[in-house]
CSV table of C-alpha atoms and ligand atoms in Angstrom, one decimal:
chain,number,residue,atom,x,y,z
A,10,UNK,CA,10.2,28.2,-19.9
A,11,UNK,CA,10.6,25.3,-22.5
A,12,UNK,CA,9.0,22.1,-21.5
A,13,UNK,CA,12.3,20.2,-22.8
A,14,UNK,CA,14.7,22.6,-20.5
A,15,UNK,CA,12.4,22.6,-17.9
A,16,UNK,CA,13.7,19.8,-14.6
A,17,UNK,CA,12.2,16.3,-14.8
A,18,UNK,CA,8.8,16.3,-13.3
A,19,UNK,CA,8.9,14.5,-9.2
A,20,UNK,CA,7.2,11.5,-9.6
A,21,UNK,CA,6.5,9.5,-5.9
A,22,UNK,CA,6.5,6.1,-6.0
A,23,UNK,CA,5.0,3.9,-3.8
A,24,UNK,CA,7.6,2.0,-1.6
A,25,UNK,CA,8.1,-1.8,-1.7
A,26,UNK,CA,4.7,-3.3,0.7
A,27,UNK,CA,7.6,-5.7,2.1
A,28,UNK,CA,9.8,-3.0,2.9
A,29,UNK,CA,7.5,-0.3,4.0
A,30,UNK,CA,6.0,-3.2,6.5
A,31,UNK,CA,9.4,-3.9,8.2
A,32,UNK,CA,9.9,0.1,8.6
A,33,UNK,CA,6.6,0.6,10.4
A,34,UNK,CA,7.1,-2.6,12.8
A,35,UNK,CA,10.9,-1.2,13.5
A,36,UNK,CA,9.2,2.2,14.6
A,37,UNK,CA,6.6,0.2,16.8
A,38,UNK,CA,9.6,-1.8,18.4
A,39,UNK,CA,11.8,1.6,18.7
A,40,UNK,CA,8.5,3.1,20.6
A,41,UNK,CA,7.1,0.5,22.5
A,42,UNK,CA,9.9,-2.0,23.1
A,43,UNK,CA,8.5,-5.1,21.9
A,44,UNK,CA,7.1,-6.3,18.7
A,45,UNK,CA,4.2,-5.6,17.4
A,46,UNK,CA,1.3,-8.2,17.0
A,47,UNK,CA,1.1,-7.7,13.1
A,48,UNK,CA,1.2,-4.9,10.4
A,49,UNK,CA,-1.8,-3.8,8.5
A,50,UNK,CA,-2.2,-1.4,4.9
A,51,UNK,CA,-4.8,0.2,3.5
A,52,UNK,CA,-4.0,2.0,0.0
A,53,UNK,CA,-5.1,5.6,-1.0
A,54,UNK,CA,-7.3,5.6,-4.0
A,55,UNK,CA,-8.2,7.7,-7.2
A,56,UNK,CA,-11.4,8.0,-8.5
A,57,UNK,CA,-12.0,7.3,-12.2
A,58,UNK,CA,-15.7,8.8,-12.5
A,59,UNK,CA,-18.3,9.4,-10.5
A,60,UNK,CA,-17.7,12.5,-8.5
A,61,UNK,CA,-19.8,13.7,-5.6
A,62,UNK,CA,-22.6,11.5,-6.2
A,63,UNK,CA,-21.8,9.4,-3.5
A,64,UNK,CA,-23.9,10.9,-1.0
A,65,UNK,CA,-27.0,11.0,-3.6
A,66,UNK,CA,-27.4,7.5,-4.0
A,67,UNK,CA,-24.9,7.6,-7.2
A,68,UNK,CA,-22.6,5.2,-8.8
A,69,UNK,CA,-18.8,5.9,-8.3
A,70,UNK,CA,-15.5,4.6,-10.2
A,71,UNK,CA,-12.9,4.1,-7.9
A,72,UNK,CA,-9.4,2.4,-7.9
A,73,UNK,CA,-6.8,1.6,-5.2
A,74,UNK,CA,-3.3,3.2,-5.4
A,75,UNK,CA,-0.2,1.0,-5.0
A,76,UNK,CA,0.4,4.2,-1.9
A,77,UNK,CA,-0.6,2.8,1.3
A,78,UNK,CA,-0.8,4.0,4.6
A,79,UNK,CA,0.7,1.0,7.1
A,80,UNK,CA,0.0,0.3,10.7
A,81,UNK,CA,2.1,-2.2,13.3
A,82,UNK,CA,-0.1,-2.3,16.4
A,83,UNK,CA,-0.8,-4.9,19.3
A,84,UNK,CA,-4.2,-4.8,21.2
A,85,UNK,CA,-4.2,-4.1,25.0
A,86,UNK,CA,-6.9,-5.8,27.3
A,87,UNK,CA,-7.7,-2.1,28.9
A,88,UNK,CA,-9.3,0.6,26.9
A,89,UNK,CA,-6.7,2.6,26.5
A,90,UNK,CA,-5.3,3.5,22.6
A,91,UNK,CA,-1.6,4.6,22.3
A,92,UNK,CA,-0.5,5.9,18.5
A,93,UNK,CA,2.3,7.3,17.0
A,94,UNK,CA,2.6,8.4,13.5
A,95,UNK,CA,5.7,8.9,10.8
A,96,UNK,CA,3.7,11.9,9.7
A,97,UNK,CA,4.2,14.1,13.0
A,98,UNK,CA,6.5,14.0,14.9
A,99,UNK,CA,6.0,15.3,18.5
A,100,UNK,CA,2.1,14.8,18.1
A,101,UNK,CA,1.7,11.3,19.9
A,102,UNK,CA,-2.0,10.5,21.3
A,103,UNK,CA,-2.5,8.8,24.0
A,104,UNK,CA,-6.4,8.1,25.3
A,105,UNK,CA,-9.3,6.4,26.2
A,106,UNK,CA,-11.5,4.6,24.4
A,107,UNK,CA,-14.3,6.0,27.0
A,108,UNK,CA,-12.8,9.4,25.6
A,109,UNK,CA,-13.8,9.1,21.9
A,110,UNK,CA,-17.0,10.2,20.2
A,111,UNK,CA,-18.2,13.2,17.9
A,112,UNK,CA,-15.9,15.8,17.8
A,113,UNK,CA,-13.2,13.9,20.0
A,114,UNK,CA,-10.4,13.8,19.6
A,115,UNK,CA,-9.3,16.5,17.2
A,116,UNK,CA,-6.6,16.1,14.6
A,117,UNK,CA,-5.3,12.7,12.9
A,118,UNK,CA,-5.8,10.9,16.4
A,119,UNK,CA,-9.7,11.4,15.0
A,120,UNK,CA,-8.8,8.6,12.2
A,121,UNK,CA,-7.2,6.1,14.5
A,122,UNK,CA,-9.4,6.3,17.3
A,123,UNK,CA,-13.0,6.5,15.7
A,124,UNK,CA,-12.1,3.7,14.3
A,125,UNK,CA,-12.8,1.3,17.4
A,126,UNK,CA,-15.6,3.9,18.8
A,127,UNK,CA,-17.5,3.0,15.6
A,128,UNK,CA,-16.8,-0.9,15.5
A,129,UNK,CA,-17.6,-0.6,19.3
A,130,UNK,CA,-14.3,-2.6,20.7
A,131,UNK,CA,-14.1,-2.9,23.6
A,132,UNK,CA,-10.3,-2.9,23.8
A,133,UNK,CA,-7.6,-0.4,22.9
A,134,UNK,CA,-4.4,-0.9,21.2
A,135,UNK,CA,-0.9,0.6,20.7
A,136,UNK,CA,0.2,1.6,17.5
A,137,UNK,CA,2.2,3.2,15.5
A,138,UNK,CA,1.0,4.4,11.6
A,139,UNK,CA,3.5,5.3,8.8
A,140,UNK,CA,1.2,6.9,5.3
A,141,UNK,CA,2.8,6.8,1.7
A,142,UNK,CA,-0.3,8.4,0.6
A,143,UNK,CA,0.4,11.7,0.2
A,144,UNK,CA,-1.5,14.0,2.8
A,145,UNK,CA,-3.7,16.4,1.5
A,146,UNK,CA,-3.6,15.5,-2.4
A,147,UNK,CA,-7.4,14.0,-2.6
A,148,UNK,CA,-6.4,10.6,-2.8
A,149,UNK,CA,-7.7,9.4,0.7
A,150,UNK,CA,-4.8,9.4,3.2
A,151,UNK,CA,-7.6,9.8,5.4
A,152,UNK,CA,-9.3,6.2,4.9
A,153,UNK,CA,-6.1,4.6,4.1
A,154,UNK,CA,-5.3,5.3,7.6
A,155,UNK,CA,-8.9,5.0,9.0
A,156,UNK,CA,-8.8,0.9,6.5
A,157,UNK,CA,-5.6,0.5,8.0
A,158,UNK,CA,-6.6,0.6,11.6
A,159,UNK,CA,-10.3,-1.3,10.9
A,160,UNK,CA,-8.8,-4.4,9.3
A,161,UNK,CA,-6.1,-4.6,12.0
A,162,UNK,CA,-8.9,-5.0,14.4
A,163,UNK,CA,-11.5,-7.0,12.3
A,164,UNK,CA,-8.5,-9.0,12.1
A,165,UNK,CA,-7.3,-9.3,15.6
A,166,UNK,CA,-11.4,-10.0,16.3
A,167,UNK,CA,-11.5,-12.6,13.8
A,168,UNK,CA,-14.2,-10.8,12.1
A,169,UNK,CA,-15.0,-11.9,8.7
A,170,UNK,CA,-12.6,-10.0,6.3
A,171,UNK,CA,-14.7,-11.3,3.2
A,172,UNK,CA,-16.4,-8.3,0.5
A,173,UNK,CA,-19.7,-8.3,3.0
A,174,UNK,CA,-17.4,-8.1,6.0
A,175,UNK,CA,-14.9,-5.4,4.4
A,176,UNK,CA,-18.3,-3.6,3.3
A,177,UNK,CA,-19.2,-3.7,7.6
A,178,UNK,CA,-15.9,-2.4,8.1
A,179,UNK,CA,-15.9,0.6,5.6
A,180,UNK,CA,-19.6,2.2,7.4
A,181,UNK,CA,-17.6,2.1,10.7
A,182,UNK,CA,-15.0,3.4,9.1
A,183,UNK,CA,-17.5,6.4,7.0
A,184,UNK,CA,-19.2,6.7,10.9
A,185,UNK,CA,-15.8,7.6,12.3
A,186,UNK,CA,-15.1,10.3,9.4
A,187,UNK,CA,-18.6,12.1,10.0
A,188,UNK,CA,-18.9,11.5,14.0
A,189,UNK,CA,-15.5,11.7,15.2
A,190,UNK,CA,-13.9,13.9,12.5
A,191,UNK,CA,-16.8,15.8,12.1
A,192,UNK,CA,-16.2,15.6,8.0
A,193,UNK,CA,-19.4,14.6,6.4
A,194,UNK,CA,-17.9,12.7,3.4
A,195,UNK,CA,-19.5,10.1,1.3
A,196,UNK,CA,-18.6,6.6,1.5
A,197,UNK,CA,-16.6,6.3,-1.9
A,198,UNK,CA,-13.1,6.2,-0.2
A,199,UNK,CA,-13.3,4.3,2.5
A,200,UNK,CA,-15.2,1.1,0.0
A,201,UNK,CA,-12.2,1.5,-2.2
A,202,UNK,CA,-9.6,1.3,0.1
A,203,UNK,CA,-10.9,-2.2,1.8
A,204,UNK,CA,-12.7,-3.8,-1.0
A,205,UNK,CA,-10.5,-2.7,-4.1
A,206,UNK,CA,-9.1,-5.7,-5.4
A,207,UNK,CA,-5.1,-5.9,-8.0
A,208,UNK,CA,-5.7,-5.1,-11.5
A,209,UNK,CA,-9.1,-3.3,-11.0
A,210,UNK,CA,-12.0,-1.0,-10.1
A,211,UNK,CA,-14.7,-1.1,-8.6
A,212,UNK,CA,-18.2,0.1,-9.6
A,213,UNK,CA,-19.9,1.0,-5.9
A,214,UNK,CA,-23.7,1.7,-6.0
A,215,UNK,CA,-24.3,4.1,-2.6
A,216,UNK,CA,-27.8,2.9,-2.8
A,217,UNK,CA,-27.3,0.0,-1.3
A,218,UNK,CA,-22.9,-0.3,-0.9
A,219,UNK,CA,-23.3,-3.3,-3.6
A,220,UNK,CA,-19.5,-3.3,-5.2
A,221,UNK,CA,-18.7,-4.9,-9.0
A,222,UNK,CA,-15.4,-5.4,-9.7
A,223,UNK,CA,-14.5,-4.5,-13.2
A,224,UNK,CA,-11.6,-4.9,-14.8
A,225,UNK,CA,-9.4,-1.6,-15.9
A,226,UNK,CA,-5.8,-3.1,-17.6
A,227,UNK,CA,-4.6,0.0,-18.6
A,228,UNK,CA,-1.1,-1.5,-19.6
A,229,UNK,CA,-2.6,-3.8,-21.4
A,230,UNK,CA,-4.4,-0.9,-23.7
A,231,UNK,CA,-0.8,0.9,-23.9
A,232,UNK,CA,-2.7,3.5,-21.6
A,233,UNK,CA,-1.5,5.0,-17.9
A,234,UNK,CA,-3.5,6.7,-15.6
A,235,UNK,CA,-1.6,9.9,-14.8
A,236,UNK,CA,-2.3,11.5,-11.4
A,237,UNK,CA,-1.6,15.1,-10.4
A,238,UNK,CA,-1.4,16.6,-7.2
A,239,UNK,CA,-1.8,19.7,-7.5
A,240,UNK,CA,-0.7,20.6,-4.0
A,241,UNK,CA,-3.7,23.5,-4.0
A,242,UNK,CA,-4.7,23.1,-0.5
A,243,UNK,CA,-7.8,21.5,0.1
A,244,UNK,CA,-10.4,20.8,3.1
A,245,UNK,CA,-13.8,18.3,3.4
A,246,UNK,CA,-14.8,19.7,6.7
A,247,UNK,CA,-14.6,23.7,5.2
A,248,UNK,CA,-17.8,24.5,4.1
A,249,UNK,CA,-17.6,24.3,0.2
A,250,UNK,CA,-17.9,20.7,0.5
A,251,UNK,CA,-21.1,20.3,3.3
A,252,UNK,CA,-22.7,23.4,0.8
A,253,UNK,CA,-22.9,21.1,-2.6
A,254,UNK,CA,-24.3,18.1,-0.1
A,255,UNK,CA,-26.9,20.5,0.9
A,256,UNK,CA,-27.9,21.7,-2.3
A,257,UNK,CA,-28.2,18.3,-3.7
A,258,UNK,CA,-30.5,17.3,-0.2
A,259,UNK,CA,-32.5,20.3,-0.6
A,260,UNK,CA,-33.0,20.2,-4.3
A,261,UNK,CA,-34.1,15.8,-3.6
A,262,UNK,CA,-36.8,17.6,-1.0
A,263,UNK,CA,-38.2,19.8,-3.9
A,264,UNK,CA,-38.4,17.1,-6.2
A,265,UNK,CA,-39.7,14.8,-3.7
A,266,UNK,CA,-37.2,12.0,-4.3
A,267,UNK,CA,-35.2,10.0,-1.5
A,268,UNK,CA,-31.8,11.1,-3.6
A,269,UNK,CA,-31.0,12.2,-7.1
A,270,UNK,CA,-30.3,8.7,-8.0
A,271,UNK,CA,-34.2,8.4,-7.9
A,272,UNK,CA,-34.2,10.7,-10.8
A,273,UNK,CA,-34.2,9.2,-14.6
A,274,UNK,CA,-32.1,10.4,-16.8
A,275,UNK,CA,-35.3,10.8,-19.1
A,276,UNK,CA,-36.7,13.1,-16.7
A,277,UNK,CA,-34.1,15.6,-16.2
A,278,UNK,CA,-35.6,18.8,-18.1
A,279,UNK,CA,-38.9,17.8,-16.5
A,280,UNK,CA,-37.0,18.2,-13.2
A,281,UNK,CA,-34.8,21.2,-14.0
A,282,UNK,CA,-37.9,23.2,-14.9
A,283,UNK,CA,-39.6,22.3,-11.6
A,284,UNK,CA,-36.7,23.6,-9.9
A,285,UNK,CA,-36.9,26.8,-12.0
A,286,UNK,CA,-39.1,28.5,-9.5
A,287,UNK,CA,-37.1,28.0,-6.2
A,288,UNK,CA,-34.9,30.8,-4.3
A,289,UNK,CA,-31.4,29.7,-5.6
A,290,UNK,CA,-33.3,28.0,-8.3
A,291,UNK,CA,-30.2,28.0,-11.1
A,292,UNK,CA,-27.8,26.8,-8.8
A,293,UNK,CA,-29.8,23.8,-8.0
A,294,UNK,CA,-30.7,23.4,-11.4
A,295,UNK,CA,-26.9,22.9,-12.2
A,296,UNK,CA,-26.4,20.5,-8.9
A,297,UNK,CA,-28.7,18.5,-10.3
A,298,UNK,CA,-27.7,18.0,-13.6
A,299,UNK,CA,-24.5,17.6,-12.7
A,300,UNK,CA,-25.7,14.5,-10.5
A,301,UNK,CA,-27.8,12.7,-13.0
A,302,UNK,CA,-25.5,13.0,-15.7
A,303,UNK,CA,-22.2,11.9,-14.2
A,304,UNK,CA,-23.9,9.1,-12.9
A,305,UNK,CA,-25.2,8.1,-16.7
A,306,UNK,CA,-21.5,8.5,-17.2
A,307,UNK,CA,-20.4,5.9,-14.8
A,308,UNK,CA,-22.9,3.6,-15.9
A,309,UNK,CA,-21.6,4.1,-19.4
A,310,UNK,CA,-18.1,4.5,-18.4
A,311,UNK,CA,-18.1,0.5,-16.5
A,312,UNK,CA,-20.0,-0.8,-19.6
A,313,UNK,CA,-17.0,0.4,-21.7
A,314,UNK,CA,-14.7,-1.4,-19.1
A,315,UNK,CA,-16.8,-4.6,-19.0
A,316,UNK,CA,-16.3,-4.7,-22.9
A,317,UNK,CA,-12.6,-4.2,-22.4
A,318,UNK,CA,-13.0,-0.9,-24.2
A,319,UNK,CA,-10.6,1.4,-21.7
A,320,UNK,CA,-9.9,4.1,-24.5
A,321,UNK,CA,-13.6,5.0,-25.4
A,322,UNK,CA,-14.3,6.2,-21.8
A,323,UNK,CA,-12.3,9.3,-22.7
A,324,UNK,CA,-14.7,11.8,-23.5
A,325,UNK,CA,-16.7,10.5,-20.5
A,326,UNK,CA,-14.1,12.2,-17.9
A,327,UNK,CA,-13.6,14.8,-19.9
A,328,UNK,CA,-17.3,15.6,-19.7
A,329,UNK,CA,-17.1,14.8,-16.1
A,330,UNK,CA,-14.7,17.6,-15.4
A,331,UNK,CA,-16.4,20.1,-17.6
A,332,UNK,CA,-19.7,19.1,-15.3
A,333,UNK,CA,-17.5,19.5,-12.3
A,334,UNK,CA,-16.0,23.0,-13.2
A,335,UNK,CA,-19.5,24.4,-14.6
A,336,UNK,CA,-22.1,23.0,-13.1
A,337,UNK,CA,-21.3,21.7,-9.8
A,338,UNK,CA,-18.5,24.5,-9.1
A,339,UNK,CA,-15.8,22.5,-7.3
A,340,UNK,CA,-13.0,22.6,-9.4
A,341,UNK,CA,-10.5,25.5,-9.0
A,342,UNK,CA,-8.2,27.4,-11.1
A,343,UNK,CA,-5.0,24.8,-10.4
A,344,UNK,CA,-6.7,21.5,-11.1
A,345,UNK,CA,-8.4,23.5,-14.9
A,346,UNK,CA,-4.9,24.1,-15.0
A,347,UNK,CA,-3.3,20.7,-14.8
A,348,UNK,CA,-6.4,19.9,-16.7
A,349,UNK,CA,-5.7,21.9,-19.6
A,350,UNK,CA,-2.6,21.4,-19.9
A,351,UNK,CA,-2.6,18.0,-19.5
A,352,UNK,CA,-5.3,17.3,-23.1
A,353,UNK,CA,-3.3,19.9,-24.9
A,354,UNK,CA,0.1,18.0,-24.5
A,355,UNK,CA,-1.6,14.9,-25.6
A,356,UNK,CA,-3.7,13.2,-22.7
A,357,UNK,CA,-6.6,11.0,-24.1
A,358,UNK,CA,-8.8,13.1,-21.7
A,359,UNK,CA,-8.5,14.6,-17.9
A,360,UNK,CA,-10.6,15.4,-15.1
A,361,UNK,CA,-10.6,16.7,-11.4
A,362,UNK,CA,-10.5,13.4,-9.2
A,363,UNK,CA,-11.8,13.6,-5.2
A,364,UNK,CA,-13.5,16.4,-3.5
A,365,UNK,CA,-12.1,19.3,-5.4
A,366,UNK,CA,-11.2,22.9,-4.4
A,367,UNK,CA,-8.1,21.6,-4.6
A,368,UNK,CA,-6.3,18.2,-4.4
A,369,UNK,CA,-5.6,16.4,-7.8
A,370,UNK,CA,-6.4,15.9,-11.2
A,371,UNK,CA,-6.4,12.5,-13.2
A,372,UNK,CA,-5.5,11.9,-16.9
A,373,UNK,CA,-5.8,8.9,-19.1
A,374,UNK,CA,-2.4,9.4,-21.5
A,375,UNK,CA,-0.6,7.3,-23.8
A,376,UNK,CA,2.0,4.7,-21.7
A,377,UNK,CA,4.7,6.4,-23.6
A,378,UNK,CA,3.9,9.8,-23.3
A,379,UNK,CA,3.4,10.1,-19.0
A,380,UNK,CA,7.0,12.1,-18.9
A,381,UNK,CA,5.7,14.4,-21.6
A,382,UNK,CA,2.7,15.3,-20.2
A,383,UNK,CA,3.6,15.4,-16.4
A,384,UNK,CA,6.5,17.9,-17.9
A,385,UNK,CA,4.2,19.7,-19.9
A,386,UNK,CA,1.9,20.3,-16.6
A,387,UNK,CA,4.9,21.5,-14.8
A,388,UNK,CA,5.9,23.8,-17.0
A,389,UNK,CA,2.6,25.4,-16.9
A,390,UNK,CA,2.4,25.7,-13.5
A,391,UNK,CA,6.1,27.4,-12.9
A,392,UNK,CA,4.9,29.9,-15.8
A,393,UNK,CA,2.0,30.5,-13.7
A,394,UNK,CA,4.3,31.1,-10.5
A,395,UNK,CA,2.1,28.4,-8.8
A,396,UNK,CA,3.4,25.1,-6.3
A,397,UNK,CA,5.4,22.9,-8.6
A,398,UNK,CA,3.0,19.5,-8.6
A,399,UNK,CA,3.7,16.0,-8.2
A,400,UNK,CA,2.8,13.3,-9.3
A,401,UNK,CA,2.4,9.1,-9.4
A,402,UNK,CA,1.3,6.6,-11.7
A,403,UNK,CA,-2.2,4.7,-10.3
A,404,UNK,CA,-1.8,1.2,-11.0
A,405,UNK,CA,-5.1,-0.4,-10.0
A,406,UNK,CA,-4.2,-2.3,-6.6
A,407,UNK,CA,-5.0,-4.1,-4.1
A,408,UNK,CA,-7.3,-3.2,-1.1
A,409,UNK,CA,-6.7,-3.1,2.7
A,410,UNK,CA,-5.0,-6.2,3.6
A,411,UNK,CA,-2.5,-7.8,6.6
A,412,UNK,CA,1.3,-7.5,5.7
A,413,UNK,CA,2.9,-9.0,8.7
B,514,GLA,C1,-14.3,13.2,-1.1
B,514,GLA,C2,-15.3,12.4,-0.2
B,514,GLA,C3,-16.0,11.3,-1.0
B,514,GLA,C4,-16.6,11.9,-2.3
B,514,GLA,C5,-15.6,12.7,-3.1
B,514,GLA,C6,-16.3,13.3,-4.3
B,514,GLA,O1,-13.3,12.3,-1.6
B,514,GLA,O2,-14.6,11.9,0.8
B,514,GLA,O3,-17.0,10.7,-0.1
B,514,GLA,O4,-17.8,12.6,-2.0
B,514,GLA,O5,-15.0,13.7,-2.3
B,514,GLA,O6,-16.7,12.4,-5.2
């Protein structure tokens, strides 16, 4: 198949915030019969650099999608939490807050209602929560709706909504993920959904949650970030994921370091060759080199932002992917795909984004050529008889915020 015959590629685009607030506090009027108290959103996001070093200690690149996940909801003076969501239908949950801890409850219900287990309220709510992130892509629906819910109620407690407040709200929000959800994630998403800010990323050190906000005008370079979804299913509770985080705890232990973030650059070879002699001794070898060097390349990759210098951090992602496929083994034949295809019709450079296994892929492509290059990748995957993709356009936006 030509790419010019081939069907315009299905771009999503991120409703009005206006209009997608108004739908969400009509649904909460159609289920509850009364208005709700306000309307909250939380975005999605896409990482620019800085992949699974966020549970090392690393440095991590993330941006907020215009996509947001919105919730209308009114707080109740018992302890009881009603929710309803867009996303699936029939599947309402009602309990209470008594009710809620690790493992409990199951499913999306795991997102909303871990959300006051871990800020400890003492109150429930009713809600109802409408996502435009797309599920399942690795771009966060999971804290968007998880954001959404904790700055409703920081909110409605008049907690402090500041940067050090938002940062409060997103380890409640990473406490609900691992507890409740049972998905031992890093804290990269949840910090970019609440404390990405219009027109920007952020540079998050996990050392200590500490957030810079750097600049990224990507339109202003004549540049677009292009994101694919691959739609290649992926899981972070399936083992693939808690395996990596593992091999980078174990192979800290043998080095005796609190996290590979510990490690200097300078030192790597010193420290692959000590890890020589361990069972499984090449694997983490790779883990690690994978860790110290991407987070190198974040460091370079915000000092190339800072200096206003968006095109040069091309080769950096592309070497982050190539780290990601090789070395740290959680890339998968779609995203190399969509990779691939994506640098050879033109994109400055392209990487995996997220977890991996899966989910999407990011590239960095001329403003004018996003049609050409999202065709191109299409092409290649109907030729490969594979889930056409989809994909959006990640304007840097702006974090969790109240709507209504
Ligand atoms: C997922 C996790 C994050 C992070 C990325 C990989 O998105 O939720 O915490 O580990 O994978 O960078």
């Amino acid at each position: 198949m030509s790419t010019t015959g081939s069907p315009a590629a299905a771009f999503l685009q991120a409703p009005a915030r206006a209009a997608a607030a108004e739908a969400v506090a009509d649904a909460y009027l159609a289920t509850y019969g009364e208005t709700p108290e306000g309307v909250w959103s939380a975005p999605g996001r896409v990482n620019l650099v800085g992949e699974h070093v966020d549970y090392t200690g690393g440095l991590c690149l993330p941006l907020a999608l215009p996509h947001r996940t919105f919730v209308a909801l009114s707080p109740r003076h018992d302890d009881v939490v009603r929710v309803r969501s867009a996303q699936e239908a029939g599947a309402d949950w009602e309990g209470s807050l008594a009710d809620v801890g690790p493992g409990s409850p199951a499913g999306w219900a795991a997102y909303v209602a871990g959300v006051p287990w871990a800020m400890g309220s003492a109150h429930g709510f009713d809600a109802v929560v409408d996502g435009h992130v797309p599920l399942g892509a690795g771009l966060s629906s999971s804290a968007a709706l998880e954001c959404a819910v904790a700055i409703a109620l920081a909110d409605l407690a008049e907690l402090p909504t500041d940067d050090a407040g938002r940062a409060e709200l997103a380890g409640a929000c990473v406490q609900a993920e691992n507890v409740v959800a049972g998905a031992n994630t890093g804290g990269m998403d949840q910090a970019a959904s609440l404390r990405c800010r219009e027109g920007g990323a952020i540079l998050l050190d996990t050392r200590d949650d500490a957030v810079v906000h750097l600049p990224l005008d990507l339109a202003g370079a004549g540049l677009a970030l292009l994101v694919v979804d691959t739609r290649a299913v992926h899981s972070h509770s399936g083992g693939e994921y808690g395996a990596r985080r593992a091999d980078v705890e174990r192979a800290a232990r043998v080095l005796g370091v609190p996290d590979l973030r510990a490690l200097d650059p300078a030192d790597l070879d010193e420290a692959l060759q000590r890890l020589a002699g361990e069972s499984g001794g090449e694997v983490l070898q790779r883990r690690v080199r994978h860790a110290v060097t991407e987070i190198e390349r974040v460091a370079r990759t915000a000092d190339l932002l800072r200096a206003g210098r968006v095109r040069e951090v091309a080769p950096l992602l592309d070497a982050s992917h190539e780290s990601l496929r090789h070395d740290y083994e959680v890339s998968c034949r779609e995203l190399d795909l969509a990779v691939d295809t994506a640098r050879a019709a033109g994109a400055l450079a392209a990487r995996m984004t997220g977890g991996g296994f899966g989910g999407s892929a990011v590239a960095l492509v001329e403003r004018a050529a996003v049609g050409e290059v999202a065709a191109a990748v299409g092409a290649a995957f109907a030729r490969e008889r594979l889930r056409a993709p989809r994909f959006l356009a990640a304007q840097p936006s702006a974090g969790a915020g109240r709507d209504a």
